[in-house]
Structure formats: C-alpha cells, structure tokens
Amino acid sequence: MAALYTGKEVDTAVISKLYPTRSHTGAAQGGIGAALGNLEEDHWEWHAFDTVKGGDYLSDQDVVEVMCKDAIDIVYELEHMGLPFDRTSEGRISQRRFGGHTNNKTKKAVMRTCNAADRTGHMILQTLYQQCIKNNVNFFDEFQVVDLIFEEGECRGVVAYEILTGELHVFHAKGVMIATGGWGRVWSVTSNALTLTGDLNAILLRNGYPMEDMEFFQFHPTGLHKLGILITEAVRGEGGVLINSEGERFMNRYAPTVKDLASRDVVSRAIYLELQAGKGINGERYVHLDITPETVNHYFKEDDARAVDGKLRSITAEYVQEKLEDISDFCETYLGIEPTKDPIPVHPTAHYAMGGIPTDVDSRVFSDENNTILSGLYSAGECACISVHGANRLGSNSLLDLVVFGKRGGHVMVQEVKEKEFGKIDAQKAIDKVQAEFDAILNSKGQNSPNEIREEMQILMTDKVSVFRTKEGMQESVAKLRKLKERFKSIKVSDTSKCFNLELLEAWEVGCMLDLALVTAKSALARQESRGAHAREDYTERDDANWLKHTIAFLNSDGSITLKYKPVTVTKYKPQKRVY
Ligand SMILES: Cc1cc2nc3c(=O)[nH]c(=O)nc-3n(C[C@H](O)[C@H](O)[C@H](O)COP(=O)(O)OP(=O)(O)OC[C@H]3O[C@@H](n4cnc5c(N)ncnc54)[C@H](O)[C@@H]3O)c2cc1C
C-alpha cells in the first residue's frame, strides 16, 4: 500500500526476500475489519472501543481511533481497486463475526469482518501488487535486506543480498519503509511462514534503535494439532465451537456472553487451562474445534442465535465448504479429515507480534522513549508498533493496520522525500561491514549447527515464554538464550557457494531471531503483571497503577538490554476490567 502511494509520485523500489505475492499476508484467511454496518448496526466508535478493550488498554487510543475511522473508506478503496469481496444478497460487501468484535450495546458478537472466502489476505496482496505494477513500482524480488545505512543520524538506504548470485547491493534512498512482517519462527509451534524471522527488527536493534512492547506476542487459539498451521477464527465466526474431552463447550465457563468469540488471549488461556486439567481429547494436548453442521445448529438453538432476518440460524455442509474452502483443504491434506463431518484437533499456536518498531500515526520511526523521529525511516505492518493492538490484537485488525498505516506512511514519505536531496553515504563501507559479517559465518571453523541452535531456541520459547509465564521460566530463558548466542559465534555452514545459498541466509536469520527472543524474554521478565497476551502465574492481575506503560527495549553492543518505558495515550476509554 505504501509503495502504491509513493510509486504514483516518486521513484519507488520494493525489495523482498520472497517473490512478493508469496508474502505471509497471502496466508491471511479470515478477513479485514471495518464497521461498514452492511448486515447489522455498527459504528467505527464501537470498533475502536473493542480494539482498545481487546488490547487490554495498552493500545494508544488516538491511533486506534484513526485506524477504525479510516477503515471504512479503505475497504471501499480496495473494493474499487478490484478486490473480489464476498457479497450479501443485495450485492454489498459481506461481513462475518470475529473474536472480540461486538455490538457495544448488547455486548454480542457483531458482523464486522469483510472477507473474500477464506483467502482475504491473498486477494489484498494480489490486488495491491497489480496496482503497483500499473503504477511503475520497481520490484527487486528475492533480494534479502541485511543491513540499513545510517549516516548523521538519518537512514539513507539499505544493503541487500541478491539470493540468486550472492552479490551485495546498496540501495541509496531518501526514504526507507520497513514492512517486513512478524517473527513467529522464534517459537516451535507457529502459524507463521518459514520466512518470518524479524530480520529488520534485529538490524534496528543492532544499530542501537529500540523495539516496543516485545513481551506481547499473540498465541492464536486454533492451530492444527502438532503442526501449528492456522485454522482461522472465521470457523468460530461462522458458528464453530470448542469442545473438551468431556464433550463440554467449555468457553461457556470462561466467557459467558461471547463464548467462543472472546478475544484470542482469553481463548488461548482457556484451552491451555483445559489441557492442564486433563481435559484434552484422548488425554492428549489438544481440544476439538467443531464446525460440523449438526453441532453448530445445536448450539445456534441453545444460544437462540438469529440471523439478520430474525430467523433462527442454521448452516449446511455446503455453506461451510463455500465459506471455508481453504480450511477444508488444509484439514484434508494435513490430517485426512473433513471438517463438515469431523471435529478439528487444535491447540494454541504462536501467531502475531503486537510489539515491534515504534512509530507515529504516519509510520515515522521513533528512535527512543521520548518519541524522537528517526529521519528517513518509516515502518508499517506487523513489524511496527504504532500501537493499535496494545497487549492483544483482535482478529481482522492486522490486515486493516497494514493498509491504513501503509497508505498514511506512503503519503508522508512522498511529501518528505520531495523536499530532500540524497544524503551522502559510503557505499563501500556499508558493503564491507556486511561482507565481514557473512565471511565470519562462511569461514568459521566452529562446529555448532545453526539448525540445532534454532531448534533449542524455539522449544525454549514455546515452553517458557508462551501462553503462561513464570519468573523462573523467563529467567531460565534469558540465561539459555545468552548461551545460545555464545554458541552462535562458532557455527558451521557446509554450503559456501554463491548461488542460492539459503543455508547461509538461514543461519544469519537464526542470529536475528536470537536477538529478538532475548529482547522478548527480558521485556516479559520485567513486566510484573498480567495483561493481554502476557499472562504470568506469579502476577495474575493487570496492574494499571504501575504498568499502564509501553516497554521500550534497547540491545546494547555488549549484548545487555536496557529497558525504558513511555506512557500509553488514553483518550476516551478509561481502563476497566475486561469481561467477555
Ligand atoms: C496464517 C495466518 C492467517 C492470518 N489471518 C489474518 C486475517 O484473517 N486477518 C488479519 O487481519 N490478519 C491475519 N493474519 C495476520 C496478518 O496476515 C499479518 O500480520 C500481516 O499479513 C503481515 O503483513 P506485513 O505486510 O506486515 O508482512 P508480510 O505479509 O509478512 O510481508 C513481509 C515482507 O517482507 C519481506 N521481508 C522480510 N524480511 C526481509 C528481508 N530481510 N529482506 C527483504 N525482504 C524481507 C518478505 O519477503 C515479505 O515480502 C494472519 C496471519 C497468519 C500467519
């Protein structure tokens, strides 16, 4: 979205380590939230309140208001670009229920999430890519950015590794936007693609710039058993229910009003507690997600769930198949089950980074806890922290965040770069710095396997820094991560060739993830409260008196971490206890 807006007016390059339409956005299933009110009453103010409540009051409320207000126009803008949304019978954009999105008066789930079957992200990505091509944006596909160039406190470009040739290139720029997505690969069970390794977040940390609220990492309640592959919340939005080994719809106990459509942190904790209580199916560590029409229609009756026309709702196997086609495919491919006939085995999976690069409402990057603007640098999307999602993101608010703040950032970049000359850079120095880092890996005589280090980090983070956390677990993680970082200094890669040396790049990514894991564990250890996705067994309550603030974490050159804090912006929604 940012490239589209800059591409219309200034020379723009998109650099991606993937073929761009293979970005993780293409995997987003459920949809994009906007209070269009196409099927029932809705208002952007309700959307804003739900976002703040879902974020457990850590969201900056001024930026939430901007996002939820802009949401409506931006969905229509995407529609006018050609995005094929599902339709209502009157031909308007169709909307479905999603976790934490409510009618603020009745407190019941509201239909707010616009979708194109269960391939909404794919459609957004394809639509924007086509628009970029039309507007002469230059794409550098399969170029991996491995450093940023800073001179005189300003970002003036990037160094990228051409994956095909192993050549290093300098891109000299008047403005750089980072939109590199999340880093779910820090955990062993994740919904995230292999490439989500947080490279640019680590590069910024290494250059002395901070990350915000890294302790808040979302676990999505419904990943496929063992694999972690995402089963969209839209399954519950369409009526699917979670069932334990006793055949009980246990969300009745944890969230009596919205039940299975409580926010993700609440549902993930509920599943975890059911598993701890021995109520996993067949004694194993998963529960059932049931979207079989028989079960769904039974609970629709029990809930007295009415459709827009006032009639009692009911669904058919054909309806499920049409609305959740990809999900049905995943279940058949990976587990050999048909979701219209059998329940789906699920457990929480590492999913989304609420924290990241601190930015303002126009995607400019902050360099410290005092909100000092870092000239020349912008960031939007999952890698950034504006912060709209606070301590826990609502489903369908990420796709929204990308397009709203991508567009705003694009606008501001155009204005700012037009008034600028190219700043001086030393291209050779920038290349030599990266070359030295890569040579150190390639020529290392060490014996440690980067794959083993990655796996140990992932298991550690999944065991100790996940749905529930304790002081001891996080202390152990920090200590072990430091040891892993030591071991990483003497790794061995066997492939030393230039062409498509993915072994080298993957090893380099392990180094990035170790830094992010350490900052996450350290930030989490310091926060002595439970809020949103950060749930501690030793500090079980939210503590607004001491912790209604954002963490700003710096990685020092000696490997130590400095934590600072900045206030949360509260406008009209005063922090209250969350009840779903
Ligand atoms: C399975 C799944 C389903 C989801 N469903 C939904 C949903 O229904 N609704 C919703 O709102 N959200 C959903 N989310 C979340 C949402 O999809 C993501 O947060 C969002 O798509 C991230 O977009 P992005 O543009 O920030 O990054 P991405 O789409 O991940 O793109 C990152 C880009 O950066 C590039 N890149 C990264 N590192 C480098 C580097 N070093 N050099 C060069 N290029 C680099 C990549 O190649 C890629 O092109 C889902 C997420 C997942 C994983």
XYZ file of C-alpha atoms and ligand atoms in Angstrom:
633
model
C 0.000 0.000 0.000
C 2.858 2.358 0.859
C 4.657 1.515 -2.396
C 1.499 2.147 -4.361
C 1.163 5.629 -2.877
C 4.843 6.548 -3.284
C 5.035 4.846 -6.693
C 2.417 7.226 -8.071
C 4.715 10.206 -7.431
C 8.347 9.238 -6.812
C 10.784 6.550 -7.919
C 9.966 3.520 -5.755
C 11.619 0.138 -5.290
C 10.088 -2.766 -3.363
C 12.760 -5.134 -2.096
C 11.535 -8.539 -0.917
C 13.373 -11.706 0.043
C 10.434 -13.568 -1.480
C 8.589 -13.294 -4.705
C 6.367 -10.522 -3.275
C 2.976 -12.170 -3.673
C 4.282 -15.057 -1.562
C 4.455 -12.744 1.487
C 2.666 -14.004 4.585
C -0.232 -11.601 4.016
C -1.244 -14.060 1.306
C -1.922 -16.640 4.036
C -4.379 -14.405 5.913
C -7.661 -16.199 5.842
C -10.417 -14.627 7.893
C -10.748 -11.050 6.747
C -10.362 -7.343 7.336
C -12.339 -5.462 9.984
C -14.325 -2.307 9.209
C -17.586 -1.039 10.703
C -19.438 -0.866 7.378
C -22.658 -1.951 9.069
C -23.732 -3.831 5.947
C -25.574 -6.593 7.792
C -26.386 -5.079 11.155
C -25.894 -1.866 13.104
C -22.244 -0.960 13.640
C -20.113 2.163 14.254
C -16.408 2.887 13.989
C -16.518 4.045 17.634
C -17.654 0.524 18.645
C -14.785 -0.899 16.628
C -12.366 1.473 18.404
C -13.675 0.514 21.845
C -13.422 -3.220 21.022
C -9.841 -2.739 19.798
C -8.821 -0.931 22.985
C -10.596 -3.474 25.216
C -9.133 -6.373 23.203
C -5.682 -4.796 23.638
C -6.248 -4.805 27.418
C -5.937 -0.991 27.455
C -2.319 -0.900 26.285
C -3.280 0.468 22.846
C -2.662 4.153 22.145
C -6.233 5.281 21.771
C -5.610 8.242 19.436
C -4.150 5.935 16.768
C -6.865 3.314 17.304
C -9.453 5.979 16.518
C -7.617 6.862 13.294
C -7.452 3.214 12.224
C -11.094 2.413 12.907
C -12.342 5.608 11.244
C -10.104 5.166 8.165
C -11.138 1.500 7.960
C -14.425 2.179 6.221
C -13.020 4.224 3.318
C -10.042 1.948 2.876
C -12.167 -1.173 2.454
C -14.171 0.600 -0.258
C -10.906 1.787 -1.813
C -9.706 -1.826 -2.012
C -13.062 -2.812 -3.477
C -12.733 -0.122 -6.155
C -9.232 -1.379 -6.987
C -10.893 -4.683 -7.843
C -10.702 -6.783 -4.682
C -13.348 -9.529 -5.054
C -15.062 -9.444 -1.638
C -17.857 -11.913 -0.822
C -21.270 -10.306 -1.277
C -24.572 -10.072 0.581
C -27.742 -10.923 -1.331
C -28.088 -7.173 -2.102
C -24.600 -7.131 -3.600
C -22.899 -5.292 -0.757
C -19.616 -6.409 0.844
C -20.386 -9.370 3.097
C -19.225 -9.378 6.733
C -18.775 -12.084 9.363
C -18.353 -12.332 13.124
C -14.866 -12.414 14.662
C -13.437 -12.634 18.173
C -13.819 -9.548 20.369
C -15.811 -7.523 17.797
C -19.098 -6.631 19.470
C -22.254 -4.579 19.405
C -21.353 -2.257 22.274
C -24.966 -2.071 23.428
C -25.916 -5.763 23.509
C -22.289 -6.963 24.042
C -22.946 -9.719 21.484
C -20.661 -10.521 18.541
C -21.197 -8.210 15.558
C -20.640 -8.898 11.840
C -17.718 -6.557 11.065
C -15.098 -8.624 9.234
C -15.129 -8.228 5.429
C -13.874 -11.257 3.608
C -13.176 -12.899 0.298
C -13.983 -16.537 1.213
C -11.087 -17.607 3.484
C -8.468 -16.023 1.218
C -8.805 -12.354 2.095
C -5.076 -11.679 2.522
C -4.306 -13.382 -0.776
C -6.793 -11.120 -2.520
C -5.408 -7.960 -0.878
C -1.864 -8.879 -1.831
C -2.750 -9.682 -5.446
C -4.859 -6.535 -5.835
C -2.148 -4.232 -4.465
C 0.604 -5.959 -6.451
C -1.318 -5.446 -9.668
C -1.926 -1.783 -8.807
C 1.790 -1.324 -8.077
C 2.760 -2.846 -11.428
C 0.287 -0.493 -13.110
C 1.946 2.447 -11.350
C 5.502 1.502 -12.352
C 6.780 0.436 -8.945
C 10.104 -1.415 -9.400
C 10.250 -4.835 -7.759
C 13.503 -6.452 -6.654
C 12.357 -9.998 -5.991
C 14.433 -12.371 -3.865
C 16.771 -9.687 -2.570
C 17.310 -10.025 1.182
C 17.974 -6.818 3.112
C 20.840 -7.499 5.500
C 21.621 -4.005 6.803
C 20.359 -0.439 6.952
C 22.630 2.504 6.166
C 22.680 5.269 8.762
C 24.705 8.469 8.326
C 24.440 11.540 10.530
C 21.525 10.007 12.439
C 19.485 9.516 9.266
C 18.529 6.366 7.359
C 19.857 6.709 3.805
C 19.429 3.275 2.292
C 19.804 -0.472 2.640
C 22.269 -3.219 1.825
C 20.646 -6.221 0.139
C 21.947 -9.700 -0.722
C 20.845 -10.938 -4.136
C 19.806 -14.514 -3.393
C 20.446 -15.786 -6.939
C 24.030 -14.517 -7.194
C 25.218 -13.877 -3.642
C 26.088 -10.327 -4.683
C 25.667 -7.439 -2.218
C 23.881 -4.311 -3.472
C 23.474 -0.848 -1.987
C 20.145 0.928 -2.463
C 20.680 4.633 -1.846
C 17.376 6.206 -0.782
C 15.797 9.400 0.506
C 13.293 7.375 2.494
C 13.081 3.719 3.558
C 9.950 1.942 4.735
C 10.275 -1.299 6.666
C 7.262 -3.601 6.208
C 8.859 -6.966 6.859
C 6.146 -8.726 8.879
C 6.392 -10.806 12.050
C 8.796 -13.297 13.675
C 6.654 -16.256 14.739
C 9.539 -18.577 13.806
C 11.100 -17.761 17.177
C 8.641 -20.392 18.535
C 8.482 -24.066 17.564
C 4.717 -24.280 17.067
C 3.622 -21.368 14.902
C 1.169 -20.345 12.214
C 3.884 -18.250 10.601
C 5.688 -18.905 7.325
C 9.342 -20.018 7.339
C 10.484 -16.563 6.279
C 9.042 -14.717 9.296
C 12.288 -14.214 11.153
C 12.187 -10.491 12.063
C 15.390 -9.594 10.191
C 14.872 -5.842 10.088
C 13.771 -5.637 13.719
C 17.072 -7.287 14.661
C 19.037 -4.979 12.349
C 17.498 -1.929 14.003
C 18.293 -3.272 17.482
C 21.885 -3.875 16.423
C 22.115 -0.316 15.156
C 21.087 0.979 18.576
C 17.387 1.604 17.942
C 14.649 0.267 20.237
C 11.734 -2.171 19.994
C 8.421 -1.505 21.741
C 6.290 -3.947 23.782
C 8.129 -7.074 22.669
C 6.707 -9.116 25.579
C 3.319 -9.125 23.880
C 3.256 -11.984 21.373
C -0.101 -13.454 20.480
C -0.914 -17.155 20.611
C -3.823 -17.902 18.327
C -6.142 -20.441 19.992
C -6.622 -22.693 16.989
C -3.542 -24.089 15.297
C -3.738 -27.592 13.820
C -2.587 -30.204 16.345
C 1.222 -30.602 16.309
C 1.649 -28.578 13.088
C 0.524 -25.146 14.293
C -0.965 -24.332 10.867
C -3.687 -21.765 11.375
C -7.370 -22.607 11.449
C -8.941 -19.178 11.079
C -11.104 -17.620 13.757
C -13.724 -17.351 10.999
C -14.506 -21.023 11.777
C -15.829 -19.857 15.147
C -17.223 -16.706 13.498
C -19.372 -18.962 11.318
C -20.577 -20.894 14.376
C -17.796 -23.405 15.188
C -17.383 -24.310 18.886
C -14.533 -25.564 21.081
C -15.173 -28.847 22.871
C -13.112 -30.676 25.530
C -12.736 -34.421 26.224
C -15.956 -34.373 28.267
C -17.916 -33.120 25.269
C -18.327 -29.759 27.004
C -18.413 -26.417 25.195
C -16.027 -25.032 27.777
C -15.971 -21.389 26.591
C -19.388 -21.047 28.273
C -17.497 -21.028 31.560
C -14.718 -18.607 30.553
C -16.685 -16.020 28.536
C -20.424 -16.447 29.158
C -21.526 -13.660 26.768
C -19.387 -14.054 23.631
C -18.237 -17.623 24.396
C -16.047 -18.978 21.596
C -15.692 -15.453 20.192
C -13.842 -13.953 23.157
C -10.523 -12.277 22.337
C -7.642 -14.594 21.441
C -5.672 -14.238 24.661
C -8.755 -15.303 26.631
C -9.499 -18.319 24.408
C -5.856 -19.483 24.293
C -5.638 -19.392 28.076
C -8.933 -21.282 28.368
C -7.642 -24.075 26.085
C -4.380 -24.223 27.998
C -6.237 -24.497 31.338
C -8.483 -27.256 29.954
C -5.374 -29.169 28.849
C -3.759 -28.642 32.262
C -6.947 -30.005 33.875
C -6.532 -33.206 31.814
C -9.444 -32.401 29.510
C -7.512 -32.740 26.269
C -9.053 -35.155 23.759
C -7.872 -38.760 24.320
C -5.591 -37.461 27.103
C -3.541 -35.582 24.506
C -2.706 -31.880 24.362
C -5.453 -30.701 22.043
C -9.172 -29.882 22.070
C -11.758 -30.114 19.309
C -12.938 -27.288 17.091
C -16.288 -28.430 15.799
C -17.845 -26.866 12.668
C -19.967 -29.873 11.710
C -23.456 -28.545 10.853
C -25.076 -30.882 13.403
C -23.107 -29.446 16.344
C -23.221 -25.843 15.139
C -27.001 -25.916 14.594
C -27.481 -27.487 18.035
C -25.632 -24.590 19.685
C -27.331 -21.990 17.497
C -30.614 -23.263 19.012
C -29.224 -23.213 22.533
C -27.908 -19.645 22.077
C -31.042 -18.563 20.242
C -28.693 -17.282 17.509
C -30.722 -15.344 14.980
C -29.716 -14.280 11.500
C -30.323 -10.777 10.098
C -33.855 -11.701 9.022
C -34.709 -12.695 12.621
C -34.964 -16.415 11.807
C -33.024 -18.959 13.827
C -29.684 -19.502 12.089
C -28.615 -22.818 10.662
C -25.790 -23.897 8.396
C -25.269 -26.693 5.901
C -22.205 -28.629 4.839
C -22.283 -26.749 1.509
C -22.215 -23.406 3.329
C -19.170 -24.442 5.382
C -17.447 -25.694 2.258
C -18.088 -22.403 0.428
C -17.108 -20.059 3.273
C -14.104 -22.066 4.467
C -12.807 -23.754 1.365
C -9.081 -23.441 2.118
C -9.563 -24.592 5.718
C -11.355 -27.693 4.470
C -8.439 -28.328 2.114
C -5.837 -27.928 4.900
C -7.686 -30.366 7.160
C -7.944 -32.946 4.400
C -4.350 -32.516 3.241
C -2.626 -32.496 6.622
C -4.898 -34.638 8.805
C -7.111 -36.520 6.389
C -10.306 -35.224 7.985
C -13.344 -33.440 6.563
C -14.372 -30.538 8.815
C -18.012 -30.831 7.763
C -18.027 -34.363 9.193
C -15.327 -34.473 11.908
C -14.142 -32.031 14.573
C -10.688 -30.466 14.026
C -7.937 -31.130 16.632
C -6.431 -27.773 17.681
C -4.216 -26.071 20.256
C -2.712 -22.567 20.604
C -0.035 -21.585 18.080
C 2.416 -18.645 18.071
C 0.835 -16.172 15.710
C 1.327 -12.428 15.878
C 3.741 -9.781 17.184
C 1.917 -6.916 18.855
C 5.263 -5.255 19.572
C 7.892 -4.006 17.149
C 9.381 -0.846 15.686
C 7.888 2.174 17.497
C 6.190 4.548 15.037
C 3.879 7.541 14.901
C 0.472 7.678 13.234
C 2.125 8.415 9.858
C 4.529 5.462 10.135
C 7.601 7.558 11.020
C 10.007 5.614 13.233
C 10.881 6.742 16.769
C 14.471 6.379 17.941
C 13.842 6.486 21.691
C 11.307 6.573 24.525
C 10.815 10.335 24.027
C 9.354 9.805 20.546
C 12.288 11.447 18.731
C 11.761 10.929 14.979
C 14.441 8.943 13.171
C 14.794 10.808 9.897
C 14.439 8.870 6.641
C 12.906 5.762 8.219
C 9.284 4.588 8.204
C 7.622 1.340 9.198
C 4.170 -0.230 8.884
C 2.526 -3.611 9.244
C 3.282 -6.392 11.686
C 6.935 -5.384 12.233
C 5.791 -1.974 13.503
C 4.181 -0.974 16.806
C 2.037 2.141 16.463
C 0.489 0.872 18.909
C -3.051 -0.019 17.884
C -3.130 -3.613 19.128
C -1.818 -2.973 22.619
C -1.374 -6.177 24.596
C -3.516 -8.367 22.321
C -4.683 -7.913 18.721
C -8.253 -8.569 17.621
C -8.687 -10.838 14.608
C -9.012 -8.977 11.274
C -7.337 -5.858 12.675
C -3.922 -6.678 11.230
C -4.870 -6.565 7.556
C -6.568 -3.300 8.432
C -3.486 -1.915 10.190
C -1.323 -2.759 7.116
C -3.403 -0.905 4.581
C -4.365 2.071 6.775
C -0.876 2.850 8.032
C 0.839 1.740 4.807
C -1.216 4.360 2.988
C -0.604 7.074 5.571
C 3.123 6.310 5.547
C 3.192 6.380 1.746
C 1.577 9.828 1.695
C 4.019 11.285 4.196
C 7.043 9.703 2.509
C 6.141 11.398 -0.764
C 5.916 14.804 0.904
C 9.124 14.357 2.852
C 11.340 12.893 0.129
C 10.250 15.501 -2.413
C 11.791 18.194 -0.249
C 15.059 16.331 0.194
C 18.388 15.860 -1.604
C 20.142 12.475 -1.421
C 22.288 12.437 1.723
C 25.911 11.272 1.426
C 26.687 7.606 2.029
C 29.820 5.471 1.890
C 28.552 2.515 -0.150
C 31.804 0.544 0.060
C 31.916 0.849 3.840
C 28.329 -0.383 4.056
C 29.138 -3.411 1.868
C 32.376 -4.206 3.695
C 30.545 -4.288 7.031
C 28.059 -6.896 5.802
C 30.686 -8.848 3.866
C 32.719 -9.189 7.057
C 29.658 -10.497 8.910
C 28.953 -13.081 6.187
C 32.615 -14.074 5.800
C 32.732 -14.736 9.533
C 29.905 -17.269 9.118
C 31.298 -18.803 5.908
C 34.893 -19.118 7.151
C 34.020 -20.154 10.673
C 35.917 -23.178 11.914
C 33.232 -23.696 14.574
C 31.266 -26.905 14.898
C 27.895 -25.682 16.163
C 24.909 -26.295 13.940
C 22.694 -23.226 13.409
C 19.738 -25.594 12.939
C 20.256 -27.098 16.378
C 20.573 -23.649 17.916
C 17.352 -22.570 16.203
C 15.505 -25.629 17.426
C 16.685 -25.220 21.016
C 15.600 -21.555 20.974
C 12.192 -22.456 19.537
C 11.498 -25.177 22.087
C 12.701 -22.982 24.953
C 10.445 -20.097 23.898
C 7.453 -22.427 23.414
C 7.950 -23.949 26.870
C 8.805 -20.853 28.867
C 7.717 -17.679 27.056
C 4.295 -18.549 25.698
C 0.648 -18.554 26.860
C 1.505 -18.606 30.588
C 4.790 -17.342 32.038
C 6.666 -17.513 35.347
C 9.640 -15.610 36.713
C 11.752 -18.777 36.871
C 10.857 -19.809 33.332
C 11.753 -16.433 31.902
C 14.979 -16.179 33.902
C 15.955 -19.595 32.606
C 15.143 -18.458 29.066
C 17.296 -15.354 29.312
C 20.237 -17.396 30.628
C 19.865 -20.114 27.975
C 19.427 -17.596 25.165
C 22.680 -15.940 26.197
C 24.408 -19.326 25.975
C 22.854 -19.973 22.569
C 24.149 -16.590 21.411
C 27.618 -17.604 22.581
C 27.367 -20.889 20.695
C 26.153 -18.999 17.630
C 29.537 -17.250 17.482
C 31.128 -20.533 16.348
C 28.664 -22.067 13.915
C 29.365 -24.056 10.806
C 27.601 -23.903 7.444
C 28.533 -26.549 4.894
C 27.431 -24.685 1.750
C 29.910 -21.959 0.801
C 28.649 -21.357 -2.726
C 27.249 -18.055 -4.008
C 24.169 -19.175 -5.892
C 21.021 -19.612 -3.768
C 22.972 -20.160 -0.582
C 19.910 -20.482 1.618
C 21.918 -22.257 4.299
C 23.957 -19.087 4.820
C 20.891 -16.844 4.895
C 19.008 -19.160 7.239
C 21.978 -19.218 9.598
C 22.066 -15.406 9.523
C 18.330 -15.372 10.325
C 18.929 -17.558 13.397
C 21.190 -14.772 14.696
C 18.375 -12.246 14.162
C 15.844 -14.429 15.972
C 18.149 -14.976 18.954
C 18.288 -11.201 19.463
C 14.501 -10.890 19.221
C 13.946 -13.842 21.581
C 16.277 -12.310 24.147
C 14.604 -8.901 23.995
C 11.188 -10.604 24.273
C 12.167 -12.671 27.325
C 13.841 -9.716 29.045
C 10.894 -7.372 28.439
C 8.499 -10.069 29.688
C 10.534 -10.802 32.806
C 10.489 -7.139 33.792
C 6.715 -6.676 33.410
C 5.300 -7.758 36.765
C 1.629 -8.014 35.863
C -0.720 -9.982 33.574
C -2.096 -8.042 30.622
C -3.423 -9.318 27.277
C -1.110 -11.940 25.823
C 1.353 -11.568 28.717
C -0.101 -13.831 31.435
C 2.055 -14.532 34.483
C 1.371 -17.200 37.065
C 3.154 -15.122 39.724
C 1.467 -11.767 38.920
C -2.025 -12.769 37.872
C -3.698 -9.330 37.767
C -3.399 -6.331 35.492
C -1.672 -3.522 37.380
C -2.600 -0.152 35.866
C -1.055 1.807 38.713
C 2.425 0.571 37.834
C 2.287 -0.951 34.363
C -0.019 1.081 32.148
C 3.021 1.916 30.008
C 4.882 0.749 26.916
C 8.218 -1.027 27.163
C 11.000 0.439 25.031
C 13.897 -2.063 24.830
C 17.426 -1.352 23.594
C 20.047 -4.004 22.794
C 23.467 -2.680 23.825
C 26.643 -3.519 21.920
C 27.865 -5.726 24.809
C 24.679 -7.827 24.464
C 22.985 -6.410 27.569
C 19.481 -4.970 27.351
C 18.248 -1.613 28.649
C 14.525 -1.246 29.304
C 12.823 2.130 29.324
C 9.132 2.990 29.401
C 6.756 5.531 27.908
C 3.142 6.392 28.715
C 0.071 4.955 26.979
C -2.202 7.513 25.271
C -5.686 7.312 26.774
C -8.418 9.418 25.138
C -11.976 8.409 25.951
C -11.796 4.795 27.057
C -10.763 4.637 30.707
C -9.195 1.294 31.646
C -11.787 -1.146 33.032
C -11.740 -4.806 33.942
C -12.335 -6.876 30.813
C -15.412 -9.087 30.789
C -16.455 -11.095 27.723
C -1.899 -17.931 8.698
C -2.215 -16.506 9.044
C -3.518 -16.028 8.899
C -3.817 -14.702 9.205
N -5.089 -14.246 9.043
C -5.380 -12.945 9.256
C -6.664 -12.418 8.996
O -7.556 -13.104 8.535
N -6.886 -11.111 9.241
C -5.920 -10.284 9.726
O -6.181 -9.102 9.907
N -4.673 -10.768 9.970
C -4.389 -12.065 9.742
N -3.118 -12.534 9.992
C -2.076 -11.591 10.344
C -1.640 -10.829 9.106
O -1.798 -11.633 7.989
C -0.182 -10.408 9.190
O 0.043 -9.724 10.388
C 0.119 -9.474 8.026
O -0.243 -10.080 6.811
C 1.581 -9.067 7.984
O 1.766 -8.290 6.825
P 3.086 -7.471 6.567
O 2.852 -6.717 5.306
O 3.446 -6.727 7.782
O 4.175 -8.583 6.338
P 4.223 -9.847 5.351
O 2.989 -10.014 4.563
O 4.712 -10.980 6.163
O 5.328 -9.424 4.321
C 6.669 -9.237 4.723
C 7.502 -8.928 3.508
O 8.785 -8.531 3.937
C 9.748 -9.262 3.227
N 10.963 -9.400 4.039
C 11.093 -9.832 5.319
N 12.373 -9.788 5.697
C 13.063 -9.310 4.643
C 14.434 -9.039 4.398
N 15.367 -9.259 5.312
N 14.771 -8.557 3.181
C 13.850 -8.347 2.217
N 12.551 -8.599 2.398
C 12.170 -9.061 3.601
C 9.114 -10.587 2.889
O 9.751 -11.172 1.790
C 7.680 -10.125 2.571
O 7.601 -9.697 1.243
C -2.803 -13.858 9.685
C -1.502 -14.326 9.815
C -1.223 -15.640 9.515
C 0.192 -16.118 9.724
